[in-house]
Amino acid sequence: LLIFLIAMLAAPVARAYNFEVTESEWTSWPPYCKARYATVRVGKTSEYGRRVSTAEIEQWHATMGDGAWYGLHHFCAGLAYADRAKMETKSDKREFNSKRALTEYGYMLRNTPTTDRMYAEVLTRVGLVHRNDGDLGAAQRYFAQAIENNPTYPGG
């Protein structure tokens, strides 16, 4: 039972670390996502992760700061799952990808300081998932929270 509980608690972390990116997702990702992906287990051994130099990783880590860098791989996985949800024609798979995107974004929100500039970005992305799912009330709440959190953030 203890092993099961530990595995369940680690599951959100393990998912993002095992997330495999597609060529189109890789191409569409911002460079900081590419750099972060290259530092996690699956990224280190993938053809994509090997495209990122150590200097690029260090540069993006320094630029993003420890507050955002720690959970950034979850944010990046969320971007891919949100895009997958938008393109999916089957409702059950679309719902799965939307929920997965929200789970990944949620990890980033829980582990990023609210004062970090990425926090408003993540709130906005959560709002976009809700908007794409047709939940305009939830979308508006997250957009408003992003604006309140960082009024100068362009996404808000």
Coordinates of C-alpha atoms in Angstrom, one line a residue:
L1 CA 0.0 0.0 0.0
L2 CA 2.8 2.4 0.9
I3 CA 4.5 1.8 -2.5
F4 CA 1.2 2.4 -4.3
L5 CA 0.7 5.7 -2.4
I6 CA 4.2 6.9 -3.2
A7 CA 3.7 6.0 -6.9
M8 CA 0.4 7.9 -7.0
L9 CA 2.0 11.0 -5.5
A10 CA 4.8 10.9 -8.0
A11 CA 2.5 10.3 -11.0
P12 CA 2.2 13.9 -12.1
V13 CA 5.9 14.4 -12.1
A14 CA 6.5 11.1 -13.8
R15 CA 4.0 11.9 -16.6
A16 CA 5.8 15.1 -17.7
Y17 CA 9.2 13.4 -17.4
N18 CA 8.0 10.6 -19.7
F19 CA 6.1 12.9 -22.2
E20 CA 7.2 12.2 -25.7
V21 CA 7.0 15.1 -28.1
T22 CA 6.1 14.9 -31.8
E23 CA 8.0 16.7 -34.6
S24 CA 5.2 19.3 -35.0
E25 CA 5.0 19.9 -31.2
W26 CA 8.8 20.3 -31.1
T27 CA 8.7 22.8 -33.9
S28 CA 5.9 24.8 -32.3
W29 CA 7.4 24.9 -28.8
P30 CA 9.0 28.0 -27.5
P31 CA 12.8 27.7 -27.1
Y32 CA 12.6 27.5 -23.4
C33 CA 10.4 24.4 -23.6
K34 CA 13.0 22.8 -25.9
A35 CA 15.7 23.6 -23.4
R36 CA 13.8 22.2 -20.5
Y37 CA 12.8 19.0 -22.4
A38 CA 16.4 18.4 -23.1
T39 CA 17.1 18.1 -19.3
V40 CA 14.5 15.5 -18.4
R41 CA 15.0 11.8 -18.7
V42 CA 13.0 11.2 -21.9
G43 CA 14.3 14.4 -23.5
K44 CA 18.0 13.5 -22.9
T45 CA 17.7 10.4 -24.9
S46 CA 15.4 11.7 -27.7
E47 CA 16.5 13.0 -31.0
Y48 CA 14.9 16.4 -30.0
G49 CA 16.7 16.8 -26.7
R50 CA 20.0 16.1 -28.4
R51 CA 19.4 19.1 -30.6
V52 CA 19.7 21.5 -27.7
S53 CA 23.1 22.6 -26.5
T54 CA 24.2 22.8 -22.9
A55 CA 24.8 26.5 -23.4
E56 CA 21.1 26.9 -24.5
I57 CA 19.9 25.0 -21.5
E58 CA 22.0 27.1 -19.2
Q59 CA 20.8 30.3 -20.9
W60 CA 17.1 29.5 -20.6
H61 CA 17.5 28.3 -17.0
A62 CA 19.1 31.6 -16.1
T63 CA 16.5 33.6 -18.1
M64 CA 13.5 31.7 -16.7
G65 CA 14.9 31.5 -13.1
D66 CA 14.5 28.7 -10.7
G67 CA 10.9 29.6 -9.9
A68 CA 9.6 28.8 -13.4
W69 CA 12.3 26.4 -14.5
Y70 CA 11.4 23.7 -11.9
G71 CA 8.0 22.9 -13.3
L72 CA 8.4 24.2 -16.8
H73 CA 8.4 20.7 -18.4
H74 CA 4.8 20.4 -17.1
F75 CA 3.9 23.6 -18.7
C76 CA 5.4 22.5 -22.0
A77 CA 3.6 19.2 -21.9
G78 CA 0.4 21.1 -21.2
L79 CA 1.0 23.1 -24.4
A80 CA 1.2 19.9 -26.4
Y81 CA -1.8 18.3 -24.8
A82 CA -3.9 21.5 -25.3
D83 CA -2.9 21.4 -29.0
R84 CA -3.8 17.7 -29.2
A85 CA -7.2 18.4 -27.7
K86 CA -7.9 21.2 -30.2
M87 CA -7.1 18.9 -33.1
E88 CA -8.8 15.8 -31.8
T89 CA -12.1 14.8 -33.5
K90 CA -13.1 12.1 -31.0
S91 CA -14.8 13.6 -28.0
D92 CA -13.3 11.1 -25.5
K93 CA -9.8 11.7 -26.7
R94 CA -10.3 15.4 -26.9
E95 CA -11.6 15.4 -23.2
F96 CA -8.6 13.2 -22.2
N97 CA -6.1 15.6 -23.7
S98 CA -7.8 18.7 -22.3
K99 CA -7.8 17.2 -18.8
R100 CA -4.2 16.2 -19.2
A101 CA -3.3 19.7 -20.3
L102 CA -5.1 21.1 -17.2
T103 CA -3.2 18.6 -15.0
E104 CA 0.1 19.6 -16.4
Y105 CA -0.7 23.4 -16.1
G106 CA -2.0 22.8 -12.6
Y107 CA 1.4 21.4 -11.6
M108 CA 3.1 24.5 -12.9
L109 CA 0.7 26.8 -11.1
R110 CA 1.2 24.9 -7.8
N111 CA 5.0 25.1 -8.0
T112 CA 5.6 28.5 -9.5
P113 CA 5.6 31.6 -7.4
T114 CA 2.6 33.9 -8.2
T115 CA 5.1 36.7 -8.7
D116 CA 6.9 34.9 -11.5
R117 CA 6.1 36.2 -15.0
M118 CA 5.2 32.7 -16.1
Y119 CA 2.4 32.5 -13.6
A120 CA 0.1 34.7 -15.7
E121 CA 1.1 32.8 -18.8
V122 CA 0.0 29.5 -17.3
L123 CA -3.3 31.1 -16.0
T124 CA -4.0 32.3 -19.6
R125 CA -3.2 28.9 -21.0
V126 CA -5.6 27.3 -18.5
G127 CA -8.3 29.8 -19.6
L128 CA -7.7 28.8 -23.3
V129 CA -8.2 25.1 -22.5
H130 CA -11.5 26.0 -20.8
R131 CA -12.5 28.2 -23.7
N132 CA -11.8 25.5 -26.2
D133 CA -13.8 23.1 -24.1
G134 CA -16.8 25.5 -24.2
D135 CA -16.6 26.5 -20.5
L136 CA -16.6 30.2 -21.1
G137 CA -17.2 31.0 -17.4
A138 CA -14.1 29.2 -16.3
A139 CA -12.1 30.7 -19.1
Q140 CA -13.1 34.2 -18.1
R141 CA -12.2 33.5 -14.5
Y142 CA -8.7 32.4 -15.4
F143 CA -8.2 35.3 -17.9
A144 CA -9.3 37.7 -15.2
Q145 CA -6.9 36.1 -12.7
A146 CA -4.0 36.4 -15.2
I147 CA -4.8 40.1 -15.7
E148 CA -5.1 40.7 -11.9
N149 CA -1.9 38.7 -11.3
N150 CA 0.2 40.6 -13.9
P151 CA -1.7 43.6 -15.5
T152 CA 1.2 44.2 -17.9
Y153 CA 1.4 40.7 -19.2
P154 CA 0.5 40.9 -23.0
G155 CA -1.4 37.5 -23.0
G156 CA -3.9 38.9 -20.4

